[in-house]
PDB file of C-alpha atoms in Angstrom:
ATOM      1  CA  UNK A   6      58.699-103.366-182.893  1.00  0.00           C
ATOM      2  CA  UNK A   7      56.650-103.078-179.694  1.00  0.00           C
ATOM      3  CA  UNK A   8      59.841-102.658-177.662  1.00  0.00           C
ATOM      4  CA  UNK A   9      60.881 -99.733-179.859  1.00  0.00           C
ATOM      5  CA  UNK A  10      57.505 -98.061-179.311  1.00  0.00           C
ATOM      6  CA  UNK A  11      57.603 -98.542-175.538  1.00  0.00           C
ATOM      7  CA  UNK A  12      61.126 -97.076-175.279  1.00  0.00           C
ATOM      8  CA  UNK A  13      60.530 -94.133-177.624  1.00  0.00           C
ATOM      9  CA  UNK A  14      60.800 -90.601-176.252  1.00  0.00           C
ATOM     10  CA  UNK A  15      57.192 -89.788-177.142  1.00  0.00           C
ATOM     11  CA  UNK A  16      55.860 -92.828-175.275  1.00  0.00           C
ATOM     12  CA  UNK A  17      58.101 -92.199-172.260  1.00  0.00           C
ATOM     13  CA  UNK A  18      56.963 -88.580-172.096  1.00  0.00           C
ATOM     14  CA  UNK A  19      53.324 -89.708-172.266  1.00  0.00           C
ATOM     15  CA  UNK A  20      53.998 -92.317-169.577  1.00  0.00           C
ATOM     16  CA  UNK A  21      55.460 -89.755-167.177  1.00  0.00           C
ATOM     17  CA  UNK A  22      52.712 -87.204-167.790  1.00  0.00           C
ATOM     18  CA  UNK A  23      49.999 -89.824-167.527  1.00  0.00           C
ATOM     19  CA  UNK A  24      51.409 -91.208-164.278  1.00  0.00           C
ATOM     20  CA  UNK A  25      51.638 -87.729-162.761  1.00  0.00           C
ATOM     21  CA  UNK A  26      48.118 -86.744-163.813  1.00  0.00           C
ATOM     22  CA  UNK A  27      46.847 -90.001-162.334  1.00  0.00           C
ATOM     23  CA  UNK A  28      48.683 -89.155-159.121  1.00  0.00           C
ATOM     24  CA  UNK A  29      47.058 -85.712-159.018  1.00  0.00           C
ATOM     25  CA  UNK A  30      43.636 -87.271-159.585  1.00  0.00           C
ATOM     26  CA  UNK A  31      44.141 -89.725-156.714  1.00  0.00           C
ATOM     27  CA  UNK A  32      45.550 -87.063-154.373  1.00  0.00           C
ATOM     28  CA  UNK A  33      42.628 -84.706-155.086  1.00  0.00           C
ATOM     29  CA  UNK A  34      40.240 -87.392-153.849  1.00  0.00           C
ATOM     30  CA  UNK A  35      42.201 -88.939-150.990  1.00  0.00           C
ATOM     31  CA  UNK A  36      43.937 -85.792-149.627  1.00  0.00           C
ATOM     32  CA  UNK A  37      46.542 -87.815-147.719  1.00  0.00           C
ATOM     33  CA  UNK A  38      50.238 -86.794-147.626  1.00  0.00           C
ATOM     34  CA  UNK A  39      51.329 -90.338-148.468  1.00  0.00           C
ATOM     35  CA  UNK A  40      49.273 -90.106-151.648  1.00  0.00           C
ATOM     36  CA  UNK A  41      51.484 -87.340-153.017  1.00  0.00           C
ATOM     37  CA  UNK A  42      51.177 -87.160-156.842  1.00  0.00           C
ATOM     38  CA  UNK A  43      54.902 -87.766-157.339  1.00  0.00           C
ATOM     39  CA  UNK A  44      54.891 -90.844-155.111  1.00  0.00           C
ATOM     40  CA  UNK A  45      51.990 -92.313-157.049  1.00  0.00           C
ATOM     41  CA  UNK A  46      53.640 -91.404-160.365  1.00  0.00           C
ATOM     42  CA  UNK A  47      56.874 -93.079-159.270  1.00  0.00           C
ATOM     43  CA  UNK A  48      55.024 -96.231-158.246  1.00  0.00           C
ATOM     44  CA  UNK A  49      53.164 -96.392-161.561  1.00  0.00           C
ATOM     45  CA  UNK A  50      56.308 -95.860-163.636  1.00  0.00           C
ATOM     46  CA  UNK A  51      58.250 -98.465-161.620  1.00  0.00           C
ATOM     47  CA  UNK A  52      55.386-100.933-162.038  1.00  0.00           C
ATOM     48  CA  UNK A  53      55.349-100.325-165.795  1.00  0.00           C
ATOM     49  CA  UNK A  54      59.125-100.777-166.093  1.00  0.00           C
ATOM     50  CA  UNK A  55      58.964-104.005-164.083  1.00  0.00           C
ATOM     51  CA  UNK A  56      56.135-105.434-166.155  1.00  0.00           C
ATOM     52  CA  UNK A  57      57.767-104.556-169.482  1.00  0.00           C
ATOM     53  CA  UNK A  58      61.352-105.398-168.448  1.00  0.00           C
ATOM     54  CA  UNK A  59      62.660-101.962-169.420  1.00  0.00           C
ATOM     55  CA  UNK A  60      65.757-101.001-167.405  1.00  0.00           C
ATOM     56  CA  UNK A  61      66.292 -97.626-165.757  1.00  0.00           C
ATOM     57  CA  UNK A  62      69.012 -96.466-168.163  1.00  0.00           C
ATOM     58  CA  UNK A  63      66.669 -96.986-171.110  1.00  0.00           C
ATOM     59  CA  UNK A  64      63.894 -95.139-169.295  1.00  0.00           C
ATOM     60  CA  UNK A  65      66.239 -92.279-168.421  1.00  0.00           C
ATOM     61  CA  UNK A  66      67.331 -91.937-172.051  1.00  0.00           C
ATOM     62  CA  UNK A  67      63.743 -92.024-173.281  1.00  0.00           C
ATOM     63  CA  UNK A  68      62.596 -89.412-170.761  1.00  0.00           C
ATOM     64  CA  UNK A  69      65.569 -87.082-171.208  1.00  0.00           C
ATOM     65  CA  UNK A  70      63.340 -84.219-172.340  1.00  0.00           C
ATOM     66  CA  UNK A  71      61.930 -84.086-168.796  1.00  0.00           C
ATOM     67  CA  UNK A  72      65.431 -83.960-167.342  1.00  0.00           C
ATOM     68  CA  UNK A  73      66.262 -81.169-169.775  1.00  0.00           C
ATOM     69  CA  UNK A  74      63.185 -79.143-168.826  1.00  0.00           C
ATOM     70  CA  UNK A  75      64.129 -79.189-165.142  1.00  0.00           C
ATOM     71  CA  UNK A  76      66.839 -76.604-165.829  1.00  0.00           C
ATOM     72  CA  UNK A  77      64.640 -74.074-167.708  1.00  0.00           C
ATOM     73  CA  UNK A  78      61.906 -74.554-165.101  1.00  0.00           C
ATOM     74  CA  UNK A  79      64.241 -73.464-162.311  1.00  0.00           C
ATOM     75  CA  UNK A  80      65.466 -70.530-164.407  1.00  0.00           C
ATOM     76  CA  UNK A  81      61.841 -69.500-165.018  1.00  0.00           C
ATOM     77  CA  UNK A  82      61.490 -68.957-161.291  1.00  0.00           C
ATOM     78  CA  UNK A  83      63.765 -65.963-161.829  1.00  0.00           C
ATOM     79  CA  UNK A  84      60.773 -63.995-163.114  1.00  0.00           C
ATOM     80  CA  UNK A  85      58.884 -64.592-159.870  1.00  0.00           C
ATOM     81  CA  UNK A  86      62.029 -63.593-157.990  1.00  0.00           C
ATOM     82  CA  UNK A  87      62.297 -60.380-159.991  1.00  0.00           C
ATOM     83  CA  UNK A  88      58.763 -59.438-158.995  1.00  0.00           C
ATOM     84  CA  UNK A  89      59.649 -59.838-155.317  1.00  0.00           C
ATOM     85  CA  UNK A  90      63.176 -58.390-155.441  1.00  0.00           C
ATOM     86  CA  UNK A  91      62.297 -55.766-152.816  1.00  0.00           C
ATOM     87  CA  UNK A  92      62.243 -58.513-150.182  1.00  0.00           C
ATOM     88  CA  UNK A  93      65.852 -59.447-150.966  1.00  0.00           C
ATOM     89  CA  UNK A  94      67.243 -55.942-150.504  1.00  0.00           C
ATOM     90  CA  UNK A  95      68.476 -55.588-146.972  1.00  0.00           C
ATOM     91  CA  UNK A  96      68.325 -59.340-146.339  1.00  0.00           C
ATOM     92  CA  UNK A  97      71.189 -60.485-148.569  1.00  0.00           C
ATOM     93  CA  UNK A  98      73.539 -61.421-145.719  1.00  0.00           C
ATOM     94  CA  UNK A  99      70.929 -63.356-143.756  1.00  0.00           C
ATOM     95  CA  UNK A 100      69.839 -65.181-146.916  1.00  0.00           C
ATOM     96  CA  UNK A 101      73.394 -66.218-147.803  1.00  0.00           C
ATOM     97  CA  UNK A 102      74.204 -67.316-144.252  1.00  0.00           C
ATOM     98  CA  UNK A 103      70.971 -69.302-143.981  1.00  0.00           C
ATOM     99  CA  UNK A 104      71.532 -71.193-147.236  1.00  0.00           C
ATOM    100  CA  UNK A 105      75.195 -71.786-146.352  1.00  0.00           C
ATOM    101  CA  UNK A 106      74.187 -73.275-143.001  1.00  0.00           C
ATOM    102  CA  UNK A 107      71.594 -75.430-144.718  1.00  0.00           C
ATOM    103  CA  UNK A 108      74.112 -76.612-147.309  1.00  0.00           C
ATOM    104  CA  UNK A 109      76.727 -77.664-144.766  1.00  0.00           C
ATOM    105  CA  UNK A 110      74.134 -79.286-142.505  1.00  0.00           C
ATOM    106  CA  UNK A 111      72.662 -81.251-145.415  1.00  0.00           C
ATOM    107  CA  UNK A 112      76.010 -82.655-146.558  1.00  0.00           C
ATOM    108  CA  UNK A 113      77.440 -83.398-143.113  1.00  0.00           C
ATOM    109  CA  UNK A 114      74.251 -85.039-141.801  1.00  0.00           C
ATOM    110  CA  UNK A 115      74.130 -87.413-144.789  1.00  0.00           C
ATOM    111  CA  UNK A 116      77.779 -88.378-144.391  1.00  0.00           C
ATOM    112  CA  UNK A 117      77.567 -88.970-140.632  1.00  0.00           C
ATOM    113  CA  UNK A 118      74.300 -90.923-140.772  1.00  0.00           C
ATOM    114  CA  UNK A 119      75.502 -93.000-143.726  1.00  0.00           C
ATOM    115  CA  UNK A 120      78.732 -93.896-141.914  1.00  0.00           C
ATOM    116  CA  UNK A 121      76.752 -94.689-138.773  1.00  0.00           C
ATOM    117  CA  UNK A 122      74.692 -97.252-140.710  1.00  0.00           C
ATOM    118  CA  UNK A 123      77.732 -98.656-142.507  1.00  0.00           C
ATOM    119  CA  UNK A 124      76.975 -97.350-146.003  1.00  0.00           C
ATOM    120  CA  UNK A 125      79.814 -97.564-148.515  1.00  0.00           C
ATOM    121  CA  UNK A 126      81.419 -94.583-150.234  1.00  0.00           C
ATOM    122  CA  UNK A 127      79.428 -94.928-153.461  1.00  0.00           C
ATOM    123  CA  UNK A 128      76.139 -94.665-151.576  1.00  0.00           C
ATOM    124  CA  UNK A 129      77.380 -91.649-149.623  1.00  0.00           C
ATOM    125  CA  UNK A 130      78.435 -89.899-152.833  1.00  0.00           C
ATOM    126  CA  UNK A 131      75.014 -90.694-154.266  1.00  0.00           C
ATOM    127  CA  UNK A 132      73.073 -89.164-151.384  1.00  0.00           C
ATOM    128  CA  UNK A 133      75.089 -86.094-150.377  1.00  0.00           C
ATOM    129  CA  UNK A 134      73.587 -83.878-153.126  1.00  0.00           C
ATOM    130  CA  UNK A 135      70.014 -84.838-152.147  1.00  0.00           C
ATOM    131  CA  UNK A 136      68.921 -81.270-151.388  1.00  0.00           C
ATOM    132  CA  UNK A 137      69.789 -79.693-154.736  1.00  0.00           C
ATOM    133  CA  UNK A 138      67.788 -79.765-157.944  1.00  0.00           C
ATOM    134  CA  UNK A 139      68.028 -82.941-160.020  1.00  0.00           C
ATOM    135  CA  UNK A 140      70.353 -81.817-162.883  1.00  0.00           C
ATOM    136  CA  UNK A 141      72.967 -80.526-160.424  1.00  0.00           C
ATOM    137  CA  UNK A 142      72.562 -83.506-158.105  1.00  0.00           C
ATOM    138  CA  UNK A 143      73.044 -86.027-160.911  1.00  0.00           C
ATOM    139  CA  UNK A 144      76.102 -84.195-162.202  1.00  0.00           C
ATOM    140  CA  UNK A 145      77.729 -84.049-158.759  1.00  0.00           C
ATOM    141  CA  UNK A 146      76.919 -87.684-158.069  1.00  0.00           C
ATOM    142  CA  UNK A 147      78.338 -88.851-161.392  1.00  0.00           C
ATOM    143  CA  UNK A 148      81.573 -86.872-160.983  1.00  0.00           C
ATOM    144  CA  UNK A 149      82.129 -88.176-157.449  1.00  0.00           C
ATOM    145  CA  UNK A 150      81.514 -91.825-158.305  1.00  0.00           C
ATOM    146  CA  UNK A 151      77.937 -92.022-157.067  1.00  0.00           C
ATOM    147  CA  UNK A 152      74.998 -93.982-158.455  1.00  0.00           C
ATOM    148  CA  UNK A 153      72.769 -91.664-160.543  1.00  0.00           C
ATOM    149  CA  UNK A 154      69.641 -93.793-160.066  1.00  0.00           C
ATOM    150  CA  UNK A 155      70.027 -93.679-156.277  1.00  0.00           C
ATOM    151  CA  UNK A 156      70.717 -89.948-156.420  1.00  0.00           C
ATOM    152  CA  UNK A 157      67.544 -89.333-158.420  1.00  0.00           C
ATOM    153  CA  UNK A 158      65.478 -91.265-155.889  1.00  0.00           C
ATOM    154  CA  UNK A 159      67.106 -89.428-152.967  1.00  0.00           C
ATOM    155  CA  UNK A 160      66.382 -86.052-154.534  1.00  0.00           C
ATOM    156  CA  UNK A 161      62.722 -86.871-155.198  1.00  0.00           C
ATOM    157  CA  UNK A 162      62.129 -88.340-151.726  1.00  0.00           C
ATOM    158  CA  UNK A 163      63.848 -85.360-150.096  1.00  0.00           C
ATOM    159  CA  UNK A 164      61.695 -82.948-152.074  1.00  0.00           C
ATOM    160  CA  UNK A 165      58.437 -84.758-151.312  1.00  0.00           C
ATOM    161  CA  UNK A 166      59.231 -85.134-147.617  1.00  0.00           C
ATOM    162  CA  UNK A 167      60.322 -81.501-147.319  1.00  0.00           C
ATOM    163  CA  UNK A 168      57.220 -80.274-149.111  1.00  0.00           C
ATOM    164  CA  UNK A 169      54.978 -82.331-146.822  1.00  0.00           C
ATOM    165  CA  UNK A 170      56.646 -81.686-143.468  1.00  0.00           C
ATOM    166  CA  UNK A 171      57.717 -78.062-144.044  1.00  0.00           C
ATOM    167  CA  UNK A 172      54.335 -76.320-143.559  1.00  0.00           C
ATOM    168  CA  UNK A 173      53.631 -78.527-140.529  1.00  0.00           C
ATOM    169  CA  UNK A 174      56.919 -77.502-138.896  1.00  0.00           C
ATOM    170  CA  UNK A 175      56.264 -73.839-139.682  1.00  0.00           C
ATOM    171  CA  UNK A 176      52.953 -74.029-137.833  1.00  0.00           C
ATOM    172  CA  UNK A 177      54.385 -75.885-134.836  1.00  0.00           C
ATOM    173  CA  UNK A 178      57.426 -73.586-134.555  1.00  0.00           C
ATOM    174  CA  UNK A 179      55.276 -70.500-135.250  1.00  0.00           C
ATOM    175  CA  UNK A 180      57.500 -69.438-138.155  1.00  0.00           C
ATOM    176  CA  UNK A 181      55.626 -66.682-139.959  1.00  0.00           C
ATOM    177  CA  UNK A 182      58.455 -64.974-141.855  1.00  0.00           C
ATOM    178  CA  UNK A 183      57.844 -65.318-145.578  1.00  0.00           C
ATOM    179  CA  UNK A 184      61.570 -65.168-146.309  1.00  0.00           C
ATOM    180  CA  UNK A 185      62.401 -67.845-143.710  1.00  0.00           C
ATOM    181  CA  UNK A 186      59.737 -70.205-145.024  1.00  0.00           C
ATOM    182  CA  UNK A 187      60.822 -69.729-148.629  1.00  0.00           C
ATOM    183  CA  UNK A 188      64.485 -70.269-147.778  1.00  0.00           C
ATOM    184  CA  UNK A 189      63.739 -73.405-145.763  1.00  0.00           C
ATOM    185  CA  UNK A 190      61.646 -75.041-148.470  1.00  0.00           C
ATOM    186  CA  UNK A 191      63.886 -74.008-151.365  1.00  0.00           C
ATOM    187  CA  UNK A 192      67.196 -74.961-149.788  1.00  0.00           C
ATOM    188  CA  UNK A 193      66.038 -78.207-148.154  1.00  0.00           C
ATOM    189  CA  UNK A 194      63.565 -79.509-150.732  1.00  0.00           C
ATOM    190  CA  UNK A 195      64.643 -77.819-154.006  1.00  0.00           C
ATOM    191  CA  UNK A 196      62.000 -77.562-156.783  1.00  0.00           C
ATOM    192  CA  UNK A 197      59.325 -79.629-155.039  1.00  0.00           C
ATOM    193  CA  UNK A 198      59.723 -77.551-151.894  1.00  0.00           C
ATOM    194  CA  UNK A 199      59.555 -74.362-153.945  1.00  0.00           C
ATOM    195  CA  UNK A 200      56.322 -75.559-155.538  1.00  0.00           C
ATOM    196  CA  UNK A 201      54.904 -75.885-152.027  1.00  0.00           C
ATOM    197  CA  UNK A 202      56.339 -72.459-151.164  1.00  0.00           C
ATOM    198  CA  UNK A 203      54.452 -70.979-154.127  1.00  0.00           C
ATOM    199  CA  UNK A 204      51.273 -72.390-152.622  1.00  0.00           C
ATOM    200  CA  UNK A 205      52.047 -70.482-149.415  1.00  0.00           C
ATOM    201  CA  UNK A 206      52.569 -67.200-151.254  1.00  0.00           C
ATOM    202  CA  UNK A 207      54.386 -65.337-154.029  1.00  0.00           C
ATOM    203  CA  UNK A 208      57.152 -64.131-151.707  1.00  0.00           C
ATOM    204  CA  UNK A 209      57.810 -67.615-150.337  1.00  0.00           C
ATOM    205  CA  UNK A 210      57.921 -68.998-153.876  1.00  0.00           C
ATOM    206  CA  UNK A 211      60.310 -66.300-155.104  1.00  0.00           C
ATOM    207  CA  UNK A 212      62.693 -66.767-152.182  1.00  0.00           C
ATOM    208  CA  UNK A 213      62.452 -70.524-152.619  1.00  0.00           C
ATOM    209  CA  UNK A 214      63.554 -70.130-156.244  1.00  0.00           C
ATOM    210  CA  UNK A 215      66.512 -68.035-155.115  1.00  0.00           C
ATOM    211  CA  UNK A 216      67.399 -70.672-152.511  1.00  0.00           C
ATOM    212  CA  UNK A 217      67.477 -73.392-155.177  1.00  0.00           C
ATOM    213  CA  UNK A 218      70.133 -71.531-157.167  1.00  0.00           C
ATOM    214  CA  UNK A 219      72.216 -70.618-154.126  1.00  0.00           C
ATOM    215  CA  UNK A 220      71.973 -74.141-152.709  1.00  0.00           C
ATOM    216  CA  UNK A 221      73.074 -75.653-156.005  1.00  0.00           C
ATOM    217  CA  UNK A 222      76.063 -73.330-156.299  1.00  0.00           C
ATOM    218  CA  UNK A 223      77.174 -73.741-152.693  1.00  0.00           C
ATOM    219  CA  UNK A 224      76.780 -77.517-152.789  1.00  0.00           C
ATOM    220  CA  UNK A 225      78.848 -77.768-155.980  1.00  0.00           C
ATOM    221  CA  UNK A 226      81.629 -75.723-154.361  1.00  0.00           C
ATOM    222  CA  UNK A 227      81.552 -77.135-150.829  1.00  0.00           C
ATOM    223  CA  UNK A 228      80.708 -80.800-151.448  1.00  0.00           C
ATOM    224  CA  UNK A 229      84.263 -81.880-152.419  1.00  0.00           C
ATOM    225  CA  UNK A 230      85.731 -79.958-149.470  1.00  0.00           C
ATOM    226  CA  UNK A 231      83.333 -81.329-146.868  1.00  0.00           C
ATOM    227  CA  UNK A 232      83.661 -84.890-148.192  1.00  0.00           C
ATOM    228  CA  UNK A 233      87.457 -84.704-147.907  1.00  0.00           C
ATOM    229  CA  UNK A 234      87.111 -83.652-144.283  1.00  0.00           C
ATOM    230  CA  UNK A 235      84.621 -86.331-143.239  1.00  0.00           C
ATOM    231  CA  UNK A 236      85.301 -89.290-145.553  1.00  0.00           C
TER     232      UNK A 236
END
């Protein structure tokens, strides 16, 4: 009976929300990048699963509503993009080229580094879609023979790292272009990066949302091609 309660969708949803809110509470008081709310939430959820003996597949099934909401959340960014559409006009070519370069660089760098460290093909397939939003990444990983759990972790870590290091790099490199900052965060760190872009400004957030969609599309198209060339 208790096991059924702990694995129910309502309890899993409450667990995820509670862990994230706890992470936000801790981050608001500590203000350290390593205390990112998502990192704390992940640690709390992992600890709970370990203590209760619930496996990841059961957790994933119980928390599927969160996975489902990732898609509509990305689509909702379209409204912000619509409000800032004037910034896209006249920059379409540079936006497409930038995201394309980021897509190819992301895939190739993962493959080369993974091969350098002796990772097997399954791990490479799991990590190559790390820079796209979770629903697309999991789908690509599953179709290519990757490990969905590893893919999910790679996506989250990529997003958190990109969101933390992005603003720092912008300051050091003196990158002030709103479009460039939005594209960098959206294409490299997907939804988490776009959330950080929204903190920088409405334009950055809108362009970040556009970058998520373009990055997902380009990765889905180019991933099989690039993998055939390098694997």
